[in-house]
Amino acid sequence: MPFSPFRGPPESTAITAVLEIENLNAIINQRADRLSSDSSIRLLRDVSIRIEHGQTVALVGESGSGKSLTALSILRLLEEHTPIEISGSIRFENEDLMQLPLEMMRRIRGNRIAMIFQEPMTSLNPVFTIGNQIAESLKLHRNFAGKEIVGESISLLERTGIDEPKKRLGAYPHQLSGGQRQRVMIAMALACRPALLIADEPTTALDVTIQDKILSLIKDIQREYQMAMLLITHDLALVKNYADQIYILKDGMVVEQGSPSQIFEQPEDDYTVRLIQAIPESKRQPRAEGPVQVKTEGLSCSFRTSSGLLRRFFETGENEVRVLDGVSFSIRQGTTCGIIGESGSGKTTLALALLKLQNSSGAILFNNRRLDQ
């Protein structure tokens, strides 16, 4: 039976793996990297990973360990424009992707295999609207048109938690916050209901209040469509709660693999032990006794909304929008104060007001000296 990039998971129960990587290697020859004294540099060393239908597999390791390189190798995005040579076997739904023509790979990317990139600003096209970019995959892979595209695009944005999704279709990437751009990337990745979702730090740019919602959404879609996921993340707490299998990557090699209980309760490799020991713990700190170094009293900040559009957006008939409203806090010498809130809550405005880069009212004291006067 010829390979089709549009078919669903195989009906045969004999084939349980949606993706099986065996002995994946990535090498840069000296001709491409003249700074190296070696004949070649091995970036990936015999990496083998197995992901079954509906399963979440986490790839964990420090920066430069080869996590994203592994993901890009699956999609064969390296061989056309980089000097990196890839070898090994990458079988997707029982077909070796390494042997497929590039034209067939292009029909699979964004369709049967989708990827959420870590930095959406460099992944989204700055000259096309959000609606146009979501529509591209719906036209190409699902043959949608007209109102069907608009309706599905709005639905996808709603499911990823974007407010006023219909209006966002006409926005450009630079007009959205970082969290909103990442949500758009997630919507685009889920548009064609892929069999495999590669998520490279999928919630890094999202508000703390929306992270669980997005991950729960992805898990719901996994169950509904038996979608598999390769989760690349630095958040070990996230891995523990959402992954079925964990692969630990160091210097391009898999040093350990197992279930979350095996990895966290009985780690075997020293590197895995160090990663677990590096997980921050929430401990009650002793009460700080140092002098108050920074203090605010009733710090407030407002923006004028001269246009009717802004007044409608903030649902107020007034000419001002209150961003900070009587914020008071103090920071003692040698301590750390955390400011937490969702996008638009006023965190950045507060920092700018403290530095007098944003007009505000109220008192700002530094070492008992008034900075607001």
Tab-separated table of C-alpha atoms in Angstrom:
chain	number	residue	atom	x	y	z
A	1	MET	CA	0.000	0.000	0.000
A	2	PRO	CA	1.561	3.356	-1.004
A	3	PHE	CA	2.315	5.863	1.728
A	4	SER	CA	-0.315	8.602	2.153
A	5	PRO	CA	0.407	11.692	4.260
A	6	PHE	CA	-3.325	12.107	4.917
A	7	ARG	CA	-4.256	8.760	6.408
A	8	GLY	CA	-4.976	8.298	10.090
A	9	PRO	CA	-3.309	5.938	12.561
A	10	PRO	CA	-2.850	2.428	11.157
A	11	GLU	CA	-5.747	0.073	11.831
A	12	SER	CA	-3.509	-2.886	12.530
A	13	THR	CA	-2.831	-3.382	16.226
A	14	ALA	CA	0.536	-4.887	15.300
A	15	ILE	CA	1.896	-1.406	14.637
A	16	THR	CA	1.815	0.485	17.932
A	17	ALA	CA	4.543	3.088	17.343
A	18	VAL	CA	3.669	6.312	15.567
A	19	LEU	CA	7.364	7.264	15.586
A	20	GLU	CA	10.432	5.091	15.993
A	21	ILE	CA	13.914	6.592	15.782
A	22	GLU	CA	16.899	4.248	15.658
A	23	ASN	CA	20.576	5.219	15.793
A	24	LEU	CA	20.030	8.840	14.752
A	25	ASN	CA	23.313	10.657	14.169
A	26	ALA	CA	24.019	14.271	13.223
A	27	ILE	CA	27.494	15.278	12.056
A	28	ILE	CA	29.137	18.507	10.889
A	29	ASN	CA	32.183	17.861	8.737
A	30	GLN	CA	35.334	19.922	9.198
A	31	ARG	CA	34.825	21.532	5.796
A	32	ALA	CA	31.708	23.199	7.142
A	33	ASP	CA	33.209	24.113	10.521
A	34	ARG	CA	36.757	25.390	9.982
A	35	LEU	CA	37.145	26.331	13.651
A	36	SER	CA	37.284	22.689	14.675
A	37	SER	CA	40.504	20.699	14.733
A	38	ASP	CA	38.629	17.388	14.559
A	39	SER	CA	37.641	15.803	11.269
A	40	SER	CA	33.976	16.109	12.268
A	41	ILE	CA	31.713	17.128	15.126
A	42	ARG	CA	29.033	14.689	16.258
A	43	LEU	CA	25.954	16.543	17.458
A	44	LEU	CA	23.732	13.484	17.918
A	45	ARG	CA	25.071	10.040	18.809
A	46	ASP	CA	22.937	6.968	18.119
A	47	VAL	CA	19.745	8.497	19.495
A	48	SER	CA	16.857	6.008	19.650
A	49	ILE	CA	13.339	7.049	20.682
A	50	ARG	CA	9.975	5.305	20.452
A	51	ILE	CA	6.592	7.061	20.679
A	52	GLU	CA	3.327	5.126	20.603
A	53	HIS	CA	-0.064	6.431	19.488
A	54	GLY	CA	-1.588	8.698	22.118
A	55	GLN	CA	1.615	8.728	24.150
A	56	THR	CA	3.539	11.745	25.450
A	57	VAL	CA	7.307	11.320	25.387
A	58	ALA	CA	9.474	13.998	26.976
A	59	LEU	CA	12.980	14.847	25.808
A	60	VAL	CA	14.889	16.514	28.638
A	61	GLY	CA	18.372	17.973	28.767
A	62	GLU	CA	20.356	21.156	29.147
A	63	SER	CA	20.789	23.743	26.397
A	64	GLY	CA	22.920	22.363	23.575
A	65	SER	CA	22.211	18.731	24.414
A	66	GLY	CA	20.511	18.130	21.057
A	67	LYS	CA	16.801	18.243	21.918
A	68	SER	CA	15.694	20.699	19.228
A	69	LEU	CA	18.169	19.182	16.773
A	70	THR	CA	16.421	15.837	17.212
A	71	ALA	CA	13.043	17.457	16.535
A	72	LEU	CA	14.284	19.225	13.397
A	73	SER	CA	15.824	15.965	12.181
A	74	ILE	CA	12.435	14.242	12.371
A	75	LEU	CA	10.993	16.857	10.013
A	76	ARG	CA	14.136	16.783	7.838
A	77	LEU	CA	14.489	20.549	8.072
A	78	LEU	CA	18.279	20.440	8.335
A	79	GLU	CA	19.516	18.735	5.196
A	80	GLU	CA	18.482	21.380	2.655
A	81	HIS	CA	19.939	24.500	4.238
A	82	THR	CA	22.582	23.400	6.754
A	83	PRO	CA	25.899	21.517	6.549
A	84	ILE	CA	24.626	18.959	9.058
A	85	GLU	CA	24.546	15.369	7.817
A	86	ILE	CA	21.802	13.177	9.284
A	87	SER	CA	21.900	9.378	9.310
A	88	GLY	CA	19.885	6.633	10.932
A	89	SER	CA	16.281	5.498	10.724
A	90	ILE	CA	13.198	7.648	11.416
A	91	ARG	CA	10.036	5.601	10.929
A	92	PHE	CA	6.707	7.443	11.058
A	93	GLU	CA	3.590	5.260	10.900
A	94	ASN	CA	5.838	2.430	9.692
A	95	GLU	CA	7.400	4.428	6.818
A	96	ASP	CA	11.046	5.536	6.845
A	97	LEU	CA	11.010	9.329	6.523
A	98	MET	CA	14.699	9.339	5.610
A	99	GLN	CA	13.858	7.546	2.357
A	100	LEU	CA	10.924	9.727	1.286
A	101	PRO	CA	11.287	12.395	-1.431
A	102	LEU	CA	11.391	15.925	-0.029
A	103	GLU	CA	8.159	16.756	-1.848
A	104	MET	CA	6.390	14.057	0.151
A	105	MET	CA	7.975	15.375	3.363
A	106	ARG	CA	6.541	18.825	2.645
A	107	ARG	CA	3.070	17.288	2.489
A	108	ILE	CA	3.637	15.653	5.881
A	109	ARG	CA	5.038	18.713	7.680
A	110	GLY	CA	2.300	20.738	9.311
A	111	ASN	CA	-0.181	18.007	8.480
A	112	ARG	CA	0.539	14.544	9.883
A	113	ILE	CA	3.499	15.889	11.884
A	114	ALA	CA	3.215	19.385	13.359
A	115	MET	CA	5.623	21.383	15.488
A	116	ILE	CA	5.217	24.167	18.018
A	117	PHE	CA	8.411	26.205	17.988
A	118	GLN	CA	9.788	27.850	21.113
A	119	GLU	CA	10.049	31.399	19.735
A	120	PRO	CA	6.893	32.324	17.813
A	121	MET	CA	8.103	35.780	16.763
A	122	THR	CA	10.743	34.230	14.504
A	123	SER	CA	8.382	31.479	13.315
A	124	LEU	CA	5.374	33.584	12.351
A	125	ASN	CA	5.574	35.581	9.113
A	126	PRO	CA	5.592	39.304	10.021
A	127	VAL	CA	3.938	40.437	6.753
A	128	PHE	CA	0.880	38.155	6.895
A	129	THR	CA	-2.073	38.381	9.261
A	130	ILE	CA	-2.774	35.691	11.819
A	131	GLY	CA	-5.824	34.630	9.823
A	132	ASN	CA	-3.793	34.186	6.644
A	133	GLN	CA	-1.208	32.040	8.413
A	134	ILE	CA	-3.765	29.718	9.991
A	135	ALA	CA	-5.636	29.524	6.683
A	136	GLU	CA	-2.555	28.287	4.825
A	137	SER	CA	-2.527	24.843	6.413
A	138	LEU	CA	-6.333	24.570	6.277
A	139	LYS	CA	-6.271	25.241	2.528
A	140	LEU	CA	-3.248	23.089	1.772
A	141	HIS	CA	-3.954	20.031	3.887
A	142	ARG	CA	-7.704	20.053	4.637
A	143	ASN	CA	-9.061	21.671	1.457
A	144	PHE	CA	-11.068	24.233	3.412
A	145	ALA	CA	-12.306	27.420	1.730
A	146	GLY	CA	-14.164	30.658	2.453
A	147	LYS	CA	-16.363	30.717	5.543
A	148	GLU	CA	-15.179	27.244	6.479
A	149	ILE	CA	-11.638	28.594	6.973
A	150	VAL	CA	-12.837	31.569	9.014
A	151	GLY	CA	-15.021	29.418	11.250
A	152	GLU	CA	-12.313	26.835	11.893
A	153	SER	CA	-9.684	29.540	12.517
A	154	ILE	CA	-11.892	31.245	15.090
A	155	SER	CA	-12.564	27.894	16.760
A	156	LEU	CA	-8.846	27.092	16.955
A	157	LEU	CA	-8.028	30.464	18.514
A	158	GLU	CA	-10.856	30.072	21.016
A	159	ARG	CA	-9.544	26.667	22.077
A	160	THR	CA	-6.117	28.115	22.793
A	161	GLY	CA	-7.522	30.862	25.012
A	162	ILE	CA	-7.143	33.956	22.810
A	163	ASP	CA	-9.672	36.677	23.589
A	164	GLU	CA	-11.751	38.164	20.753
A	165	PRO	CA	-10.536	35.538	18.249
A	166	LYS	CA	-12.489	36.973	15.327
A	167	LYS	CA	-10.669	40.307	15.668
A	168	ARG	CA	-7.284	38.584	16.067
A	169	LEU	CA	-7.587	37.050	12.595
A	170	GLY	CA	-6.846	40.479	11.119
A	171	ALA	CA	-3.904	41.199	13.428
A	172	TYR	CA	-0.216	40.898	12.545
A	173	PRO	CA	2.256	39.055	14.816
A	174	HIS	CA	3.828	42.269	16.143
A	175	GLN	CA	0.399	43.425	17.317
A	176	LEU	CA	0.054	40.480	19.707
A	177	SER	CA	1.761	39.813	23.015
A	178	GLY	CA	4.327	37.042	23.313
A	179	GLY	CA	1.800	34.762	24.970
A	180	GLN	CA	-0.793	35.413	22.282
A	181	ARG	CA	1.739	34.658	19.533
A	182	GLN	CA	2.579	31.334	21.147
A	183	ARG	CA	-1.118	30.479	21.344
A	184	VAL	CA	-1.418	31.224	17.623
A	185	MET	CA	1.454	28.790	16.985
A	186	ILE	CA	-0.384	26.125	18.964
A	187	ALA	CA	-3.581	26.756	17.004
A	188	MET	CA	-1.692	26.430	13.708
A	189	ALA	CA	-0.048	23.190	14.843
A	190	LEU	CA	-3.375	21.634	15.832
A	191	ALA	CA	-5.223	22.808	12.706
A	192	CYS	CA	-4.753	19.550	10.786
A	193	ARG	CA	-5.144	17.210	13.751
A	194	PRO	CA	-1.658	15.713	13.408
A	195	ALA	CA	-0.750	12.177	14.377
A	196	LEU	CA	2.430	13.517	15.986
A	197	LEU	CA	2.873	16.884	17.675
A	198	ILE	CA	6.406	18.049	18.405
A	199	ALA	CA	6.208	20.672	21.155
A	200	ASP	CA	9.418	22.616	21.776
A	201	GLU	CA	8.793	24.418	25.086
A	202	PRO	CA	5.089	24.921	24.200
A	203	THR	CA	4.122	26.939	27.279
A	204	THR	CA	7.259	28.995	27.896
A	205	ALA	CA	5.698	32.260	26.681
A	206	LEU	CA	2.244	31.664	28.158
A	207	ASP	CA	0.710	33.246	31.246
A	208	VAL	CA	0.846	31.106	34.368
A	209	THR	CA	-2.967	31.193	34.415
A	210	ILE	CA	-3.256	29.664	30.931
A	211	GLN	CA	-0.436	27.066	30.947
A	212	ASP	CA	-2.483	24.277	32.526
A	213	LYS	CA	-5.409	25.090	30.239
A	214	ILE	CA	-3.235	24.745	27.128
A	215	LEU	CA	-1.629	21.516	28.301
A	216	SER	CA	-5.032	20.119	29.241
A	217	LEU	CA	-6.281	21.088	25.769
A	218	ILE	CA	-3.411	19.223	24.114
A	219	LYS	CA	-4.048	16.178	26.304
A	220	ASP	CA	-7.762	16.253	25.406
A	221	ILE	CA	-6.924	16.319	21.690
A	222	GLN	CA	-4.442	13.488	22.218
A	223	ARG	CA	-7.162	11.303	23.682
A	224	GLU	CA	-9.675	12.242	20.990
A	225	TYR	CA	-7.423	11.646	17.984
A	226	GLN	CA	-4.847	9.290	19.536
A	227	MET	CA	-2.254	11.963	18.809
A	228	ALA	CA	1.265	11.358	20.041
A	229	MET	CA	3.470	14.144	21.394
A	230	LEU	CA	7.202	14.679	21.690
A	231	LEU	CA	7.514	17.215	24.498
A	232	ILE	CA	10.758	19.180	24.700
A	233	THR	CA	10.997	21.117	27.936
A	234	HIS	CA	13.286	22.278	30.707
A	235	ASP	CA	10.436	22.091	33.227
A	236	LEU	CA	10.934	18.788	35.032
A	237	ALA	CA	7.803	19.332	37.109
A	238	LEU	CA	5.855	19.542	33.847
A	239	VAL	CA	7.502	16.349	32.608
A	240	LYS	CA	6.588	14.500	35.775
A	241	ASN	CA	2.913	15.417	35.454
A	242	TYR	CA	2.355	15.043	31.706
A	243	ALA	CA	4.839	12.550	30.212
A	244	ASP	CA	4.373	8.806	29.828
A	245	GLN	CA	8.050	8.209	29.016
A	246	ILE	CA	11.120	10.386	29.595
A	247	TYR	CA	14.378	10.420	27.640
A	248	ILE	CA	17.357	12.227	29.183
A	249	LEU	CA	19.705	13.714	26.580
A	250	LYS	CA	23.280	14.844	27.279
A	251	ASP	CA	25.866	15.876	24.685
A	252	GLY	CA	23.728	14.391	21.922
A	253	MET	CA	23.314	11.001	23.617
A	254	VAL	CA	20.395	9.402	25.440
A	255	VAL	CA	21.863	8.618	28.858
A	256	GLU	CA	18.674	7.318	30.469
A	257	GLN	CA	15.045	6.582	29.681
A	258	GLY	CA	12.055	5.353	31.618
A	259	SER	CA	8.689	6.200	33.093
A	260	PRO	CA	8.336	9.278	35.331
A	261	SER	CA	8.314	7.080	38.430
A	262	GLN	CA	11.509	5.319	37.326
A	263	ILE	CA	13.293	8.553	36.427
A	264	PHE	CA	12.303	10.529	39.523
A	265	GLU	CA	12.344	7.759	42.124
A	266	GLN	CA	15.148	5.490	40.870
A	267	PRO	CA	17.445	7.476	38.547
A	268	GLU	CA	20.489	5.517	37.415
A	269	ASP	CA	22.665	8.025	35.546
A	270	ASP	CA	24.593	10.679	37.483
A	271	TYR	CA	23.446	13.362	35.043
A	272	THR	CA	19.795	12.490	35.688
A	273	VAL	CA	20.425	12.724	39.420
A	274	ARG	CA	21.938	16.193	39.000
A	275	LEU	CA	18.974	17.354	36.912
A	276	ILE	CA	16.528	16.207	39.583
A	277	GLN	CA	18.576	17.822	42.340
A	278	ALA	CA	18.473	21.098	40.402
A	279	ILE	CA	14.655	21.298	40.540
A	280	PRO	CA	13.768	24.376	42.624
A	281	GLU	CA	11.976	23.603	45.862
A	282	SER	CA	9.372	25.825	47.458
A	283	LYS	CA	10.725	26.460	50.929
A	284	ARG	CA	9.550	28.997	53.449
A	285	GLN	CA	12.364	31.489	53.816
A	286	PRO	CA	13.254	33.005	57.191
A	287	ARG	CA	11.778	36.441	57.752
A	288	ALA	CA	14.089	39.099	56.339
A	289	GLU	CA	15.474	41.461	58.955
A	290	GLY	CA	17.436	43.842	56.705
A	291	PRO	CA	16.426	47.472	56.139
A	292	VAL	CA	13.729	48.304	53.595
A	293	GLN	CA	15.519	49.310	50.402
A	294	VAL	CA	12.615	49.815	47.965
A	295	LYS	CA	9.107	50.875	48.901
A	296	THR	CA	6.019	52.070	47.051
A	297	GLU	CA	2.892	53.632	48.509
A	298	GLY	CA	-0.281	53.985	46.464
A	299	LEU	CA	1.528	53.728	43.126
A	300	SER	CA	-0.948	54.326	40.304
A	301	CYS	CA	-0.713	54.736	36.552
A	302	SER	CA	-3.313	55.493	33.889
A	303	PHE	CA	-3.310	55.644	30.101
A	304	ARG	CA	-5.517	57.983	28.140
A	305	THR	CA	-7.809	56.267	25.635
A	306	SER	CA	-8.464	58.941	23.081
A	307	SER	CA	-9.864	56.485	20.510
A	308	GLY	CA	-13.238	54.786	20.689
A	309	LEU	CA	-11.584	51.469	19.792
A	310	LEU	CA	-9.521	51.433	22.982
A	311	ARG	CA	-12.538	52.380	25.068
A	312	ARG	CA	-14.500	49.473	23.588
A	313	PHE	CA	-11.558	47.101	24.091
A	314	PHE	CA	-11.305	47.943	27.795
A	315	GLU	CA	-15.104	48.103	28.153
A	316	THR	CA	-15.116	51.539	29.721
A	317	GLY	CA	-16.725	54.794	28.734
A	318	GLU	CA	-14.022	56.839	30.456
A	319	ASN	CA	-11.102	58.533	28.728
A	320	GLU	CA	-8.521	56.764	30.927
A	321	VAL	CA	-7.624	53.165	31.664
A	322	ARG	CA	-6.178	52.497	35.121
A	323	VAL	CA	-3.240	50.092	34.713
A	324	LEU	CA	-1.836	50.379	38.254
A	325	ASP	CA	-4.230	51.142	41.081
A	326	GLY	CA	-2.721	51.953	44.472
A	327	VAL	CA	0.117	49.404	44.428
A	328	SER	CA	2.045	49.308	47.715
A	329	PHE	CA	4.897	46.958	48.629
A	330	SER	CA	8.367	46.950	50.168
A	331	ILE	CA	11.570	45.024	49.459
A	332	ARG	CA	14.175	44.513	52.156
A	333	GLN	CA	17.874	44.555	51.429
A	334	GLY	CA	19.204	41.225	50.126
A	335	THR	CA	15.763	39.772	49.393
A	336	THR	CA	13.877	38.935	46.198
A	337	CYS	CA	10.337	40.095	45.527
A	338	GLY	CA	8.363	38.265	42.840
A	339	ILE	CA	5.708	40.074	40.793
A	340	ILE	CA	3.361	37.562	39.149
A	341	GLY	CA	0.389	38.140	36.884
A	342	GLU	CA	-1.024	37.446	33.435
A	343	SER	CA	-0.349	39.535	30.336
A	344	GLY	CA	-1.769	43.024	30.723
A	345	SER	CA	-1.896	42.874	34.529
A	346	GLY	CA	0.609	45.733	34.884
A	347	LYS	CA	3.886	43.964	35.713
A	348	THR	CA	6.013	45.745	33.105
A	349	THR	CA	4.274	49.066	33.751
A	350	LEU	CA	5.155	48.703	37.438
A	351	ALA	CA	8.835	48.163	36.593
A	352	LEU	CA	8.848	51.173	34.253
A	353	ALA	CA	7.166	53.307	36.903
A	354	LEU	CA	9.816	52.359	39.482
A	355	LEU	CA	12.509	53.527	37.049
A	356	LYS	CA	10.533	56.706	36.290
A	357	LEU	CA	10.259	55.655	32.653
A	358	GLN	CA	6.480	55.779	32.956
A	359	ASN	CA	4.498	58.634	34.483
A	360	SER	CA	2.756	57.620	37.690
A	361	SER	CA	1.372	58.932	40.963
A	362	GLY	CA	2.109	57.792	44.486
A	363	ALA	CA	5.332	57.453	46.445
A	364	ILE	CA	8.489	55.618	45.333
A	365	LEU	CA	11.272	55.376	47.910
A	366	PHE	CA	14.788	53.993	47.475
A	367	ASN	CA	16.889	53.884	50.651
A	368	ASN	CA	14.348	56.270	52.221
A	369	ARG	CA	14.824	58.786	49.412
A	370	ARG	CA	11.773	59.861	47.417
A	371	LEU	CA	12.261	59.215	43.691
A	372	ASP	CA	8.860	60.497	42.622
A	373	GLN	CA	9.521	64.121	43.548
